[in-house]
mmCIF file of C-alpha atoms in Angstrom:
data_model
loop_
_atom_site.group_PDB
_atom_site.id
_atom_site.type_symbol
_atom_site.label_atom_id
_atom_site.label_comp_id
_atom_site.label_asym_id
_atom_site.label_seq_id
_atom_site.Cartn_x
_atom_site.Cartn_y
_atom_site.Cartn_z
ATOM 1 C CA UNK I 1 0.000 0.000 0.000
ATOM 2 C CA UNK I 2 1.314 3.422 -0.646
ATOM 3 C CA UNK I 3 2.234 4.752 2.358
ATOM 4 C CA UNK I 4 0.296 7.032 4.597
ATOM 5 C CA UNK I 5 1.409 10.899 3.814
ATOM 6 C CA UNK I 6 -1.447 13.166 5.199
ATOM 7 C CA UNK I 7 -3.653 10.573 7.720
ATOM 8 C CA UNK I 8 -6.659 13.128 8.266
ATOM 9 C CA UNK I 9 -8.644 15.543 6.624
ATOM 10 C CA UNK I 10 -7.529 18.542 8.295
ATOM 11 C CA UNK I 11 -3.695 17.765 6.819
ATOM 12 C CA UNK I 12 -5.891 17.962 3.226
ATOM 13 C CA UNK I 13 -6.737 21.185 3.342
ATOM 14 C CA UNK I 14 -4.764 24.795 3.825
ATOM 15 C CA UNK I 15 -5.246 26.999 7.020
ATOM 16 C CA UNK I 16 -7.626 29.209 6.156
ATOM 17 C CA UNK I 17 -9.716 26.675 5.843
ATOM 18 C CA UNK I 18 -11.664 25.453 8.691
ATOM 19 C CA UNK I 19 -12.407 21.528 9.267
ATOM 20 C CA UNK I 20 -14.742 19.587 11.996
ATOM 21 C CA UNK I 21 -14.486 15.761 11.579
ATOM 22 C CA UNK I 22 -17.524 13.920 13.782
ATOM 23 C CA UNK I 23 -16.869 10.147 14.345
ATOM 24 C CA UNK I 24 -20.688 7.616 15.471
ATOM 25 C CA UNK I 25 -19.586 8.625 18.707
ATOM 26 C CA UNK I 26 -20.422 12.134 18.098
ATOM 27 C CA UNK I 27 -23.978 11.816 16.687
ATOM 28 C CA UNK I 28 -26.681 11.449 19.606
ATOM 29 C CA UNK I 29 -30.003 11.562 17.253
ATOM 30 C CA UNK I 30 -31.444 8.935 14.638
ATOM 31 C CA UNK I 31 -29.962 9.242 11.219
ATOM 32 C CA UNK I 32 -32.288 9.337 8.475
ATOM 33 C CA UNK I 33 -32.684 6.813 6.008
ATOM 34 C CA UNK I 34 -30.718 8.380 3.210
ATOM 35 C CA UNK I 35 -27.769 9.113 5.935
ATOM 36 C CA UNK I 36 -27.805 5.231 6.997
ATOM 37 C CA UNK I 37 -27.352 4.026 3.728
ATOM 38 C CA UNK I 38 -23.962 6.066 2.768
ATOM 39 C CA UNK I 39 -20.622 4.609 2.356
ATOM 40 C CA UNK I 40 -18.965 6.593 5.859
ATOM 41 C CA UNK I 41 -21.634 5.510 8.142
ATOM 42 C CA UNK I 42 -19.058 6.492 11.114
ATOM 43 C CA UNK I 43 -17.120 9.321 9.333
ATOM 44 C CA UNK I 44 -18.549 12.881 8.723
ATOM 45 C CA UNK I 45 -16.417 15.822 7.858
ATOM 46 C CA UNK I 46 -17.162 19.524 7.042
ATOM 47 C CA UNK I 47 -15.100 22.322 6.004
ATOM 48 C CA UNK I 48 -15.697 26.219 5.801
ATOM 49 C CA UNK I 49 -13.741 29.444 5.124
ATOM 50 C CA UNK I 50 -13.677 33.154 4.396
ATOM 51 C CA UNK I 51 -15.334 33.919 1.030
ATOM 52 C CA UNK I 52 -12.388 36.739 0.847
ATOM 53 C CA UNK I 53 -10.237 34.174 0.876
ATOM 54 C CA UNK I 54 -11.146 30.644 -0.616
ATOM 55 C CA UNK I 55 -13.409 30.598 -3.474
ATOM 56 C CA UNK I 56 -15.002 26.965 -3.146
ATOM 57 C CA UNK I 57 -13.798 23.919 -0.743
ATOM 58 C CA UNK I 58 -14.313 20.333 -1.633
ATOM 59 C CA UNK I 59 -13.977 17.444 0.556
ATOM 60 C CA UNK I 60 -15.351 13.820 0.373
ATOM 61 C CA UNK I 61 -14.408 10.257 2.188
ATOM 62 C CA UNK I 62 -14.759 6.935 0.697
ATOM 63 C CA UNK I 63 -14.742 3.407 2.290
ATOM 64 C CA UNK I 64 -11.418 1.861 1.080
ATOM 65 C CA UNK I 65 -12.795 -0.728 -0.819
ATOM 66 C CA UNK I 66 -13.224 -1.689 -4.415
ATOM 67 C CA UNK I 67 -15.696 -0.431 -6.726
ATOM 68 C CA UNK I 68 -18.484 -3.355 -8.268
ATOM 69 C CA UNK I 69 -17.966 -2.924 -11.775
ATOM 70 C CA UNK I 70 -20.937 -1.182 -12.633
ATOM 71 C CA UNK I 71 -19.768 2.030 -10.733
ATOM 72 C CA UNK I 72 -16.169 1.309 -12.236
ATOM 73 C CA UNK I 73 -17.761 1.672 -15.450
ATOM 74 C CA UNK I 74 -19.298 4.950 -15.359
ATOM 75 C CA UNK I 75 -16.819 6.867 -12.967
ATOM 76 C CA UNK I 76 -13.590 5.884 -14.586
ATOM 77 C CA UNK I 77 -12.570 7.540 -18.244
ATOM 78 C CA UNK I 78 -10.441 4.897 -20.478
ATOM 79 C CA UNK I 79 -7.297 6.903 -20.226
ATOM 80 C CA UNK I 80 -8.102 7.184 -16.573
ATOM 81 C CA UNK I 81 -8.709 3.007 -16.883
ATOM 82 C CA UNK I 82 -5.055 3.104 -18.418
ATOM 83 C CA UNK I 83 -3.488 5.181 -15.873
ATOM 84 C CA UNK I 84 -5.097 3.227 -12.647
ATOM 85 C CA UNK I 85 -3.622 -0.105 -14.335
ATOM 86 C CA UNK I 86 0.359 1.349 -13.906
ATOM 87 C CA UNK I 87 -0.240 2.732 -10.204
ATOM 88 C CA UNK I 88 1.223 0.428 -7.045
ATOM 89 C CA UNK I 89 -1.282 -2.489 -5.911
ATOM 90 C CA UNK I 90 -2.605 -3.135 -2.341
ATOM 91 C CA UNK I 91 -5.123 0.467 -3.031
ATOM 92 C CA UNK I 92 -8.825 0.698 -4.291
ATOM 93 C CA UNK I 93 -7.637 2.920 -7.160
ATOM 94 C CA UNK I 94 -10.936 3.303 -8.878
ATOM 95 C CA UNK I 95 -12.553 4.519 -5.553
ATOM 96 C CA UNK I 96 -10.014 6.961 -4.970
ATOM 97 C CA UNK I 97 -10.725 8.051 -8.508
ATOM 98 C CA UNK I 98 -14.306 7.653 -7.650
ATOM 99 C CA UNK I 99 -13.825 10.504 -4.450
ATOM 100 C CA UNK I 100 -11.807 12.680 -6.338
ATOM 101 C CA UNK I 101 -14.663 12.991 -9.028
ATOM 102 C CA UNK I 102 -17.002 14.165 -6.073
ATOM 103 C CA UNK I 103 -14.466 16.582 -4.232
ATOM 104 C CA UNK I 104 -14.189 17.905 -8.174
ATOM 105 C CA UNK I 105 -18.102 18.432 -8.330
ATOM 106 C CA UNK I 106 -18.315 19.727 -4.614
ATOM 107 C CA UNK I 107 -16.210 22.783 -5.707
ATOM 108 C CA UNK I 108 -17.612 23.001 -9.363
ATOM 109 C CA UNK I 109 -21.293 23.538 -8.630
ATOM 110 C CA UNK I 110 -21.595 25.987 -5.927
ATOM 111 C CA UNK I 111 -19.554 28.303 -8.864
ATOM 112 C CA UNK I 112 -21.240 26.951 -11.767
ATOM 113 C CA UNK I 113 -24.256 25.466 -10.953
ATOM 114 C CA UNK I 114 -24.609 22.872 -13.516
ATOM 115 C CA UNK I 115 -24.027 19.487 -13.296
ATOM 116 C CA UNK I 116 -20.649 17.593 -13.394
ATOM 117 C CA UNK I 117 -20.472 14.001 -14.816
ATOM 118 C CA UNK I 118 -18.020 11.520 -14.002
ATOM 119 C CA UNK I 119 -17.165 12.024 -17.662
ATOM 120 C CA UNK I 120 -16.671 15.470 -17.404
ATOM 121 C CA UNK I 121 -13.537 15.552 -15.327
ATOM 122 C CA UNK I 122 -10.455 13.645 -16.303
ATOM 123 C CA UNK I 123 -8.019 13.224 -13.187
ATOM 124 C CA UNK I 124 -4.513 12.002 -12.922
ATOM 125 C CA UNK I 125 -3.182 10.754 -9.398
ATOM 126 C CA UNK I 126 -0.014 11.701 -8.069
ATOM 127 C CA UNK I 127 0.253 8.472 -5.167
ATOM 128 C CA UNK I 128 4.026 9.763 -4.322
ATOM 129 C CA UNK I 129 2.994 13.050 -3.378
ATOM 130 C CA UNK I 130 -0.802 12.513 -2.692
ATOM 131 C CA UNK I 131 -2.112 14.844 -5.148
ATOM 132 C CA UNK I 132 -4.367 14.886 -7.854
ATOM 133 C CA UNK I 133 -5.486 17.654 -11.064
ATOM 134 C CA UNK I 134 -8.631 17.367 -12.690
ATOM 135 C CA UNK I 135 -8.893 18.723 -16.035
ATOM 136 C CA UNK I 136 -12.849 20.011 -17.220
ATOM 137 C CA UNK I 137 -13.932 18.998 -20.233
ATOM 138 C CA UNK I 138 -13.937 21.637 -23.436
ATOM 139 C CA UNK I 139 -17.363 20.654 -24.313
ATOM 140 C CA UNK I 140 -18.511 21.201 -20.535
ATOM 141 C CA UNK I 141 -16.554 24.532 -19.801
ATOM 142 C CA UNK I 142 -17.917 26.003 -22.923
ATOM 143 C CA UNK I 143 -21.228 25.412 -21.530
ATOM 144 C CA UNK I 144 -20.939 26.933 -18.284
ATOM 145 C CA UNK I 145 -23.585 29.725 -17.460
ATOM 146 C CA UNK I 146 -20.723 31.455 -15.681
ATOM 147 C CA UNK I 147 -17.954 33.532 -17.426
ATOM 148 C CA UNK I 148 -14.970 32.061 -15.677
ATOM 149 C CA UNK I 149 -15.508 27.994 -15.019
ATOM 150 C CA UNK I 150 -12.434 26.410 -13.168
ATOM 151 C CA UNK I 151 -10.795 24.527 -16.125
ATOM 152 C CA UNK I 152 -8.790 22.440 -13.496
ATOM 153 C CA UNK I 153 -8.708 21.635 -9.999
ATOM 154 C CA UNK I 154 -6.322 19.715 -7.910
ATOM 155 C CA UNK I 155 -6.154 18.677 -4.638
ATOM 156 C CA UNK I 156 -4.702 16.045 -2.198
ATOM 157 C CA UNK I 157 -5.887 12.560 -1.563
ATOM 158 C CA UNK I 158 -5.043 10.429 1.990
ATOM 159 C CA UNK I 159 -5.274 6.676 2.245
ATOM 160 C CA UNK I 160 -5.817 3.915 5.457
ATOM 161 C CA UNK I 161 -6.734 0.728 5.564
ATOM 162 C CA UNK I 162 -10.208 1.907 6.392
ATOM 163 C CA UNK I 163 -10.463 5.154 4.411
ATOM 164 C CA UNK I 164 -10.135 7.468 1.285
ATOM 165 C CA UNK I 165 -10.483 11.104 2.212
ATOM 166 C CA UNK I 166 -9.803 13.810 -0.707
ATOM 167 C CA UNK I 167 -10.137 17.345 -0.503
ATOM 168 C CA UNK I 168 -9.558 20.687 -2.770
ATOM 169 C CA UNK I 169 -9.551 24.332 -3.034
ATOM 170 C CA UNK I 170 -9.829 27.319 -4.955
ATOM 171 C CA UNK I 171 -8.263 29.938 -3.363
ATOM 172 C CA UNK I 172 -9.828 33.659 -3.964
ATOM 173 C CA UNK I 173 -8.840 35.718 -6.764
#
């Protein structure tokens, strides 16, 4: 397994921007249906910041565990396919992938406000340094209602043997 280079959330993320991490021992009330049936039943984590100074935070955690390949399917691009088969073994690849594609569309929508597809979004993972870019799609940044789409973001990306936790910013102009 590629070894463990920033172990929590709050090492993720810069320090302007402000992280609370809840564990099952933190929750006291019932969770609703659609809360029970996530991935990170015993994991929550929220981030926040200055609007003068980040522009949009993303942050999303995974179980460590492989994808079925239905899921595989429609979250991973070809080339992405290609790149995932040449990184070191013993790590869920595609479901890092997988989180990286929803930190991407947690900070694209609050500034766009369309949708993001898995297709959209072609990412490249960096496992030596834990970091990954995320290039938009022509097609979809041409069709942005906004006048000045993010055409990339990156981020970083932490593994254990229970969890994938990615996170990205985009820090004010």
């Amino acid at each position: 397994m590629v070894a463990v280079r920033f172990p929590v959330m709050r090492d993720l993320l810069p320090p302007q921007v402000a992280v609370a991490v809840a564990g099952a021992a933190d929750w006291t009330g019932a969770l609703l249906p659609a809360e029970r049936a996530c991935h990170t039943r015993d994991y929550c984590a929220a981030a926040a910041a200055r609007a003068a100074e980040v522009r949009a935070v993303g942050l999303d955690a995974e179980r460590h565990r492989d994808l079925t390949p239905g899921v595989r399917r429609k979250v991973c691009l070809l080339e992405e396919e290609a790149d995932l088969a040449r990184l070191p073994g013993g790590v869920a690849w595609p479901t890092v992938l997988f989180s990286v594609k929803e930190t991407v569309y947690k900070v694209w929508h609050p500034l766009v406000g369309t949708w993001l597809d898995f297709s959209d979004a072609r990412v490249v993972l960096d496992p030596e340094a834990g970091t990954f870019t995320s290039w938009i799609a022509p097609a979809r940044l041409a069709a942005a209602p906004v006048t000045d789409p993010p055409p990339s973001i990156g981020g970083r990306f932490a593994l254990d043997a229970d969890l994938v936790r990615t996170a990205a910013v985009l820090v004010a102009r």
